[in-house]
Coordinates of N, CA and C in Angstrom, one line a residue:
M899 N 135.0 129.3 163.9 CA 135.4 129.1 165.3 C 134.6 128.0 166.0
K900 N 135.4 127.2 166.7 CA 134.7 126.0 167.4 C 134.5 126.5 168.9
T901 N 133.5 125.9 169.5 CA 133.2 126.2 170.9 C 133.5 124.9 171.7
L902 N 134.1 125.1 172.8 CA 134.5 123.9 173.7 C 133.7 124.1 175.1
I903 N 132.9 123.1 175.4 CA 132.1 123.2 176.6 C 132.1 121.8 177.3
E904 N 131.7 121.9 178.5 CA 131.6 120.6 179.3 C 130.3 119.9 179.1
S905 N 130.3 118.6 179.4 CA 129.1 117.8 179.4 C 128.2 118.1 180.6
Q906 N 126.9 118.1 180.4 CA 126.0 118.5 181.5 C 124.8 117.5 181.6
Y907 N 124.2 117.4 182.7 CA 123.1 116.6 183.0 C 121.8 117.4 182.9
F908 N 120.9 117.0 181.9 CA 119.7 117.7 181.7 C 120.0 119.2 181.7
P909 N 120.8 119.7 180.7 CA 121.3 121.1 180.9 C 120.3 122.2 181.0
C910 N 120.7 123.3 181.5 CA 119.8 124.5 181.6 C 119.5 125.1 180.3
L911 N 118.6 126.1 180.2 CA 118.3 126.7 178.9 C 119.4 127.5 178.3
E912 N 120.3 128.1 179.2 CA 121.5 128.8 178.8 C 122.4 128.0 177.9
Y913 N 122.5 126.7 178.4 CA 123.4 125.8 177.7 C 122.9 125.6 176.2
F914 N 121.6 125.4 176.1 CA 121.0 125.1 174.8 C 120.9 126.3 174.0
S915 N 120.8 127.4 174.6 CA 120.8 128.7 173.8 C 122.2 128.9 173.2
L916 N 123.2 128.7 174.0 CA 124.6 128.7 173.4 C 124.8 127.8 172.3
L917 N 124.4 126.5 172.4 CA 124.6 125.5 171.4 C 123.8 125.9 170.1
K918 N 122.6 126.4 170.3 CA 121.7 126.7 169.2 C 122.4 127.8 168.3
N919 N 123.2 128.6 168.8 CA 123.8 129.7 168.2 C 125.2 129.5 167.8
R920 N 125.7 128.2 167.7 CA 127.0 127.9 167.4 C 127.0 126.8 166.2
N921 N 128.0 126.8 165.3 CA 128.0 125.9 164.3 C 128.7 124.6 164.7
E922 N 129.7 124.7 165.5 CA 130.5 123.5 165.8 C 130.8 123.6 167.3
V923 N 130.5 122.6 168.1 CA 130.6 122.5 169.5 C 131.3 121.2 169.8
W924 N 132.4 121.3 170.6 CA 133.1 120.2 171.1 C 132.8 120.0 172.6
I925 N 132.5 118.8 173.0 CA 132.2 118.4 174.3 C 133.5 117.9 174.9
E926 N 133.9 118.5 176.1 CA 135.1 118.1 176.7 C 134.9 116.7 177.4
T927 N 135.8 115.8 177.1 CA 135.6 114.4 177.7 C 136.9 114.1 178.6
K928 N 137.9 114.9 178.5 CA 139.1 114.5 179.2 C 139.5 115.4 180.4
E929 N 138.7 116.3 180.7 CA 138.9 117.1 181.8 C 138.6 116.3 183.1
H930 N 139.1 116.7 184.3 CA 138.7 116.1 185.5 C 137.3 116.4 185.9
F931 N 136.5 115.5 186.4 CA 135.2 115.7 186.9 C 135.3 116.7 188.0
T932 N 134.3 117.7 188.0 CA 134.3 118.8 189.0 C 132.9 118.7 189.7
K933 N 133.0 118.6 191.0 CA 131.8 118.6 191.9 C 131.0 119.9 191.9
Q934 N 129.8 119.8 192.2 CA 128.9 121.1 192.4 C 128.8 121.9 191.1
T935 N 128.8 121.2 190.0 CA 128.5 121.9 188.8 C 127.4 121.2 188.1
Y936 N 127.1 121.7 186.8 CA 125.9 121.2 186.1 C 126.4 119.8 185.5
R937 N 127.6 119.4 185.6 CA 128.1 118.1 185.0 C 127.2 117.0 185.5
N938 N 126.8 117.0 186.8 CA 126.0 115.9 187.3 C 124.8 116.4 188.0
R939 N 124.3 117.6 187.7 CA 123.2 118.1 188.5 C 122.4 119.0 187.5
C940 N 121.0 119.1 187.9 CA 120.2 120.0 187.2 C 119.1 120.5 188.1
Y941 N 118.4 121.5 187.7 CA 117.4 122.1 188.6 C 116.0 122.2 187.9
I942 N 115.0 121.7 188.6 CA 113.6 121.6 188.1 C 112.8 122.4 189.1
L943 N 111.5 122.7 188.6 CA 110.6 123.4 189.4 C 109.6 122.6 190.0
G944 N 109.7 122.4 191.4 CA 108.8 121.7 192.2 C 107.5 122.5 192.6
S945 N 106.6 121.9 193.4 CA 105.5 122.6 193.7 C 105.7 123.7 194.7
D946 N 106.8 123.7 195.5 CA 107.0 124.7 196.5 C 108.4 125.3 196.4
R947 N 109.2 124.9 195.5 CA 110.6 125.4 195.4 C 111.4 124.8 194.2
I948 N 112.5 125.4 193.9 CA 113.3 124.9 192.9 C 114.1 123.7 193.4
L949 N 114.0 122.6 192.8 CA 114.6 121.4 193.3 C 116.0 121.0 192.5
P950 N 117.1 120.9 193.3 CA 118.3 120.4 192.7 C 118.3 118.8 192.5
L951 N 118.7 118.3 191.4 CA 118.8 116.8 191.3 C 120.2 116.6 190.9
A952 N 120.9 115.9 191.9 CA 122.4 115.6 191.7 C 122.6 114.1 191.6
I953 N 123.5 113.7 190.7 CA 123.8 112.3 190.6 C 125.1 112.0 191.5
P954 N 125.1 111.1 192.3 CA 126.3 110.7 193.1 C 127.3 110.0 192.3
M955 N 128.6 110.3 192.4 CA 129.6 109.8 191.6 C 130.5 108.8 192.4
I956 N 131.1 107.8 191.9 CA 132.2 107.0 192.5 C 133.4 107.8 192.4
G957 N 134.0 108.1 193.5 CA 135.4 108.8 193.5 C 135.2 110.3 193.0
G958 N 134.1 110.8 193.3 CA 133.8 112.2 192.9 C 134.9 113.2 193.4
N959 N 135.5 112.9 194.6 CA 136.5 113.8 195.2 C 137.9 113.6 194.6
K960 N 138.0 112.6 193.8 CA 139.4 112.3 193.1 C 139.5 113.0 191.8
K961 N 140.6 113.0 191.2 CA 140.8 113.6 189.9 C 140.7 112.6 188.9
I962 N 139.4 112.3 188.5 CA 139.0 111.3 187.5 C 138.5 112.0 186.3
P963 N 139.1 111.6 185.0 CA 138.5 112.3 183.8 C 137.1 112.0 183.6
M964 N 136.4 112.9 182.9 CA 135.0 112.8 182.7 C 134.7 111.5 181.9
D965 N 135.5 111.0 181.0 CA 135.2 109.8 180.3 C 135.4 108.6 181.1
E966 N 135.9 108.7 182.3 CA 136.1 107.6 183.2 C 135.3 107.7 184.5
I967 N 134.8 108.7 184.9 CA 134.0 108.8 186.1 C 132.7 108.0 186.0
K968 N 132.5 107.3 187.1 CA 131.3 106.3 187.1 C 130.2 106.8 188.1
I969 N 129.0 106.5 187.7 CA 127.8 106.8 188.4 C 127.7 105.8 189.7
D970 N 127.3 106.3 190.8 CA 127.1 105.4 192.0 C 125.7 105.0 192.1
Y971 N 125.4 103.8 191.6 CA 124.0 103.3 191.7 C 123.8 102.6 193.0
S972 N 124.7 102.5 193.9 CA 124.4 102.0 195.2 C 123.4 103.0 196.0
Q973 N 123.4 104.2 195.7 CA 122.5 105.1 196.3 C 121.2 105.1 195.4
K974 N 120.1 105.5 196.0 CA 118.8 105.5 195.4 C 118.5 106.8 194.6
W975 N 119.4 107.3 194.0 CA 119.2 108.6 193.3 C 118.3 108.5 192.2
L976 N 118.4 107.4 191.4 CA 117.7 107.3 190.1 C 116.1 107.3 190.4
N977 N 115.7 106.5 191.4 CA 114.2 106.5 191.7 C 113.8 107.8 192.3
N978 N 114.7 108.4 193.0 CA 114.4 109.8 193.6 C 114.3 110.9 192.6
H979 N 115.2 110.8 191.6 CA 115.1 111.8 190.5 C 113.8 111.6 189.7
W980 N 113.5 110.3 189.4 CA 112.3 110.1 188.5 C 111.1 110.5 189.3
R981 N 111.0 110.2 190.5 CA 109.8 110.6 191.3 C 109.7 112.1 191.3
A982 N 110.8 112.8 191.5 CA 110.7 114.2 191.5 C 110.4 114.8 190.2
I983 N 110.9 114.2 189.1 CA 110.5 114.7 187.7 C 109.0 114.5 187.5
I984 N 108.5 113.3 187.9 CA 107.1 113.0 187.7 C 106.2 113.9 188.5
S985 N 106.6 114.2 189.8 CA 105.9 115.0 190.6 C 105.8 116.5 190.1
A986 N 107.0 116.9 189.4 CA 107.0 118.2 189.0 C 106.3 118.5 187.7
Y987 N 106.3 117.5 186.8 CA 105.9 117.6 185.4 C 104.7 116.7 184.9
N988 N 104.3 115.9 185.7 CA 103.2 114.9 185.3 C 101.9 115.6 184.8
K989 N 101.7 116.8 185.4 CA 100.4 117.4 185.0 C 100.6 118.6 184.0
S990 N 101.9 118.6 183.5 CA 102.2 119.7 182.4 C 101.6 119.2 181.1
P991 N 101.5 120.2 180.2 CA 100.8 119.8 178.9 C 101.6 118.8 178.1
F992 N 102.9 118.7 178.1 CA 103.7 117.9 177.2 C 104.5 116.8 177.7
F993 N 104.6 116.7 179.0 CA 105.5 115.8 179.6 C 105.2 114.3 179.1
E994 N 103.9 114.0 179.0 CA 103.6 112.6 178.6 C 104.1 112.1 177.3
Y995 N 104.4 113.2 176.4 CA 105.1 112.8 175.1 C 106.4 112.4 175.2
Y996 N 107.2 113.0 176.2 CA 108.6 112.8 176.4 C 108.8 111.7 177.4
E997 N 107.9 111.5 178.2 CA 108.1 110.5 179.4 C 108.8 109.2 179.1
P998 N 108.2 108.4 178.1 CA 108.9 107.2 177.8 C 110.3 107.2 177.3
Y999 N 110.6 108.3 176.6 CA 112.0 108.4 176.1 C 113.0 108.7 177.2
L1000 N 112.5 109.7 178.1 CA 113.3 110.0 179.3 C 113.5 108.9 180.2
H1001 N 112.4 108.1 180.4 CA 112.5 106.9 181.2 C 113.6 105.9 180.7
K1002 N 113.5 105.6 179.5 CA 114.4 104.8 178.8 C 115.8 105.2 179.0
I1003 N 116.1 106.5 178.7 CA 117.5 106.9 178.9 C 118.0 106.8 180.3
L1004 N 117.2 107.2 181.3 CA 117.6 107.2 182.7 C 117.8 105.7 183.2
F1005 N 116.8 104.9 182.9 CA 116.7 103.6 183.5 C 117.5 102.5 182.6
T1006 N 118.2 103.0 181.6 CA 119.2 102.1 181.0 C 120.4 101.9 182.0
K1007 N 120.6 102.8 182.9 CA 121.6 102.7 183.9 C 123.0 102.7 183.4
H1008 N 123.3 103.7 182.5 CA 124.7 103.8 182.0 C 125.6 103.9 183.2
D1009 N 126.8 103.2 183.1 CA 127.9 103.3 184.1 C 128.4 104.6 184.1
S1010 N 128.6 105.2 183.0 CA 129.4 106.4 182.8 C 128.5 107.6 182.7
L1011 N 128.9 108.7 183.5 CA 128.2 109.9 183.5 C 128.2 110.6 182.1
L1012 N 129.3 110.5 181.4 CA 129.5 111.1 180.1 C 128.5 110.4 179.2
V1013 N 128.5 109.2 179.2 CA 127.6 108.4 178.3 C 126.1 108.8 178.5
L1014 N 125.7 108.9 179.8 CA 124.4 109.3 180.2 C 124.1 110.7 179.6
N1015 N 125.0 111.6 179.9 CA 124.8 113.0 179.5 C 124.8 113.1 177.9
N1016 N 125.6 112.3 177.3 CA 125.5 112.4 175.8 C 124.2 111.9 175.2
E1017 N 123.6 110.8 175.9 CA 122.3 110.3 175.5 C 121.2 111.4 175.6
I1018 N 121.3 112.1 176.8 CA 120.3 113.1 177.0 C 120.5 114.3 176.1
L1019 N 121.7 114.7 175.8 CA 122.0 115.7 174.8 C 121.5 115.4 173.4
T1020 N 121.8 114.2 173.0 CA 121.4 113.7 171.7 C 119.8 113.9 171.5
F1021 N 119.1 113.3 172.6 CA 117.7 113.4 172.5 C 117.1 114.8 172.5
C1022 N 117.7 115.6 173.3 CA 117.2 117.0 173.5 C 117.5 117.8 172.1
L1023 N 118.6 117.6 171.6 CA 119.0 118.3 170.3 C 118.0 118.0 169.2
K1024 N 117.6 116.7 169.2 CA 116.6 116.3 168.2 C 115.3 117.0 168.4
I1025 N 114.8 116.9 169.6 CA 113.5 117.5 170.0 C 113.5 119.0 169.7
L1026 N 114.6 119.6 170.0 CA 114.7 121.1 169.8 C 115.1 121.5 168.4
H1027 N 115.3 120.6 167.5 CA 115.6 120.9 166.1 C 116.9 121.7 166.0
I1028 N 117.9 121.4 166.8 CA 119.2 122.1 166.8 C 120.1 121.2 166.0
D1029 N 120.7 121.7 165.0 CA 121.5 120.9 164.1 C 123.0 121.3 164.2
T1030 N 123.4 121.9 165.3 CA 124.8 122.2 165.6 C 125.5 120.9 165.5
E1031 N 126.7 120.9 164.9 CA 127.6 119.8 164.9 C 128.3 119.6 166.2
I1032 N 128.1 118.4 166.7 CA 128.7 118.1 168.1 C 129.8 117.1 167.9
K1033 N 130.9 117.4 168.5 CA 132.1 116.6 168.4 C 132.5 116.4 169.9
Y1034 N 133.5 115.4 170.0 CA 134.0 115.1 171.4 C 135.5 115.1 171.4
T1035 N 136.1 115.7 172.4 CA 137.6 115.9 172.5 C 138.2 114.5 172.8
S1036 N 139.5 114.3 172.3 CA 140.2 113.1 172.6 C 141.4 113.4 173.4
T1037 N 141.8 114.7 173.6 CA 142.9 115.0 174.5 C 142.4 116.3 175.3
Y1038 N 143.1 116.5 176.4 CA 142.8 117.7 177.2 C 143.8 118.8 176.9
E1039 N 143.2 120.0 176.6 CA 144.1 121.2 176.5 C 143.7 122.3 177.4
K1040 N 144.6 122.6 178.3 CA 144.3 123.6 179.4 C 144.0 125.0 178.7
D1041 N 144.8 125.3 177.7 CA 144.6 126.6 177.1 C 144.5 126.3 175.6
P1042 N 143.3 126.2 175.1 CA 143.1 125.9 173.7 C 143.6 126.9 172.8
F1043 N 143.7 126.6 171.5 CA 144.1 127.6 170.5 C 143.2 128.9 170.4
N1044 N 143.7 129.9 169.9 CA 143.0 131.2 169.9 C 141.6 131.1 169.1
E1045 N 141.6 130.2 168.2 CA 140.4 130.1 167.3 C 139.3 129.3 168.1
T1046 N 139.5 128.9 169.4 CA 138.5 128.1 170.1 C 137.9 129.0 171.2
E1047 N 136.5 129.0 171.2 CA 135.8 129.7 172.3 C 135.7 128.7 173.5
D1048 N 136.4 129.0 174.5 CA 136.5 128.1 175.7 C 135.4 128.5 176.7
V1049 N 134.3 127.8 176.8 CA 133.3 128.1 177.8 C 133.1 127.0 178.9
R1050 N 134.1 126.2 179.0 CA 134.1 125.1 180.0 C 134.0 125.7 181.4
S1051 N 133.1 125.3 182.2 CA 132.7 125.7 183.5 C 132.3 127.2 183.6
V1052 N 132.0 127.8 182.5 CA 131.5 129.1 182.4 C 130.0 129.2 182.9
I1053 N 129.2 128.2 182.3 CA 127.8 128.1 182.7 C 127.8 127.2 184.0
H1054 N 127.6 127.9 185.1 CA 127.8 127.3 186.4 C 126.7 127.7 187.4
P1055 N 126.1 126.7 188.2 CA 125.0 127.0 189.0 C 125.3 128.0 190.1
K1056 N 126.6 128.3 190.4 CA 126.9 129.4 191.3 C 127.2 130.7 190.6
S1057 N 126.9 130.8 189.4 CA 127.1 132.0 188.6 C 126.0 132.3 187.7
D1058 N 125.3 133.5 188.0 CA 124.0 133.7 187.3 C 124.2 134.0 185.9
Y1059 N 123.3 133.5 185.2 CA 123.3 133.7 183.6 C 123.2 135.2 183.3
I1060 N 122.7 136.0 184.1 CA 122.5 137.4 183.7 C 123.9 138.1 183.5
Y1061 N 124.9 137.6 184.0 CA 126.3 138.1 183.8 C 126.9 137.7 182.5
R1062 N 126.2 136.9 181.7 CA 126.7 136.4 180.4 C 125.7 136.8 179.3
A1063 N 126.1 136.6 178.1 CA 125.2 137.0 177.0 C 124.6 135.9 176.2
Y1064 N 124.7 134.7 176.7 CA 124.2 133.5 175.9 C 122.7 133.4 175.9
H1065 N 122.0 133.9 176.9 CA 120.6 133.5 177.0 C 119.8 134.7 177.6
T1066 N 118.7 135.0 176.8 CA 117.8 136.0 177.3 C 116.5 135.4 177.5
P1067 N 116.1 135.2 178.8 CA 114.8 134.4 179.0 C 113.6 135.0 178.5
I1068 N 112.7 134.2 177.9 CA 111.4 134.6 177.5 C 110.4 133.8 178.4
P1069 N 109.6 134.5 179.2 CA 108.7 133.8 180.2 C 107.7 132.9 179.4
Y1070 N 107.4 131.7 180.0 CA 106.4 130.8 179.4 C 105.6 130.4 180.7
Q1071 N 104.5 129.7 180.4 CA 103.6 129.3 181.5 C 104.2 128.1 182.2
Q1072 N 104.5 128.3 183.5 CA 105.0 127.2 184.3 C 103.9 126.6 185.2
L1073 N 104.0 125.5 185.7 CA 103.0 124.8 186.6 C 102.9 125.5 188.0
F1074 N 104.0 125.9 188.5 CA 104.0 126.3 189.9 C 104.6 127.7 190.0
G1075 N 104.1 128.4 191.1 CA 104.7 129.7 191.5 C 104.0 130.8 190.6
S1076 N 104.1 132.1 191.3 CA 103.6 133.2 190.7 C 104.6 134.0 189.9
K1077 N 105.9 133.7 190.3 CA 107.0 134.4 189.7 C 107.7 133.4 188.7
F1078 N 108.0 133.8 187.5 CA 108.7 133.0 186.6 C 110.0 132.6 187.1
A1079 N 110.3 131.3 187.0 CA 111.6 130.7 187.4 C 112.6 130.6 186.1
T1080 N 113.6 131.3 186.1 CA 114.4 131.3 184.9 C 115.5 130.2 184.9
N1081 N 115.9 129.9 183.6 CA 117.1 129.2 183.4 C 117.1 127.8 184.1
L1082 N 116.0 127.1 184.2 CA 115.9 125.8 184.7 C 116.4 124.8 183.7
S1083 N 116.4 123.5 184.1 CA 116.7 122.4 183.2 C 115.8 122.4 182.0
I1084 N 116.3 122.0 180.9 CA 115.5 121.8 179.7 C 114.2 121.0 179.9
L1085 N 114.2 120.1 180.9 CA 113.0 119.3 181.4 C 111.9 120.3 181.5
D1086 N 112.0 121.5 182.1 CA 111.0 122.4 182.4 C 110.4 123.0 181.2
L1087 N 111.2 123.4 180.3 CA 110.7 124.0 179.0 C 110.0 123.0 178.2
L1088 N 110.7 121.8 178.0 CA 110.0 120.8 177.1 C 108.6 120.3 177.7
S1089 N 108.5 120.2 179.0 CA 107.3 119.8 179.6 C 106.2 120.8 179.5
C1090 N 106.6 122.1 179.6 CA 105.6 123.1 179.6 C 105.1 123.6 178.2
V1091 N 106.1 123.7 177.2 CA 105.7 124.3 175.9 C 105.9 123.3 174.7
G1092 N 106.5 122.1 175.0 CA 106.6 121.1 174.0 C 107.2 121.5 172.7
P1093 N 106.5 121.3 171.5 CA 107.2 121.5 170.3 C 107.7 123.0 170.0
D1094 N 107.1 123.9 170.8 CA 107.5 125.3 170.7 C 108.8 125.6 171.4
A1095 N 109.3 124.7 172.1 CA 110.5 125.0 173.0 C 111.7 125.6 172.3
D1096 N 111.9 125.3 171.0 CA 113.1 125.9 170.4 C 112.9 127.4 170.2
K1097 N 111.7 127.9 170.2 CA 111.4 129.4 170.1 C 111.9 130.1 171.2
Y1098 N 112.0 129.5 172.4 CA 112.3 130.2 173.7 C 113.8 130.2 174.0
L1099 N 114.6 129.6 173.1 CA 116.1 129.6 173.3 C 116.7 130.7 172.6

C-alpha cells in the first residue's frame, strides 16, 4: 500500500514517524495550497514559548496548485526565520553540525514552496537514515484508490497528534522550559539529540 501525504516545511516529528514506518510515500504536488497548515509553517521551541514560523506566499488566498505556489520574498520572513532558529538552537549540542546545510537550503531562495520543502525533506531523510521510497504525484485525485492510504491534511497544527496513532513521543533534553514540548519541528530533535534523532521517531 502506498501513502499519500502533503509537502511540509521543516515537518514535525509525527510526519517523520509516519514516513519512517512506510515503504512508499507519495508527496502531493497538484493539490491547492492551503493556508494555516504545516505546508508553509513549522513550530520551534524558543526561550519563552513555542514559536510558529510561517512562510508568506504569493496568492495564498487563491486556488493555486502546490507545484505552482510561489514564496513571497518581498517580506523579510527569511532573515526572521533564520534569526529565530539561531536564537532557539545555537546553544544546542548538535545545531552547529547542521547549520551550514540548513543555511544553504534556506538562502538558496527557491521560488517554489514545493521545491524548498523537497530540499528540506531530502536533507532530513538522509540525516535520519530513513530509506522510505519518496515519489511525487503528477495528477490530483480527490478520492484515491482503495490501496492508497490518504493522509493529506491529517497531520495538522490545529489537530493534536494524540488523536492519531502515528507518533508516540519519547522525551529528550530540550534547551528551554521545564515541561517537555512535544511534536515540534524536526529542527528541535536534530539540534538536541543529533545522530540519535532516528531513535526517537
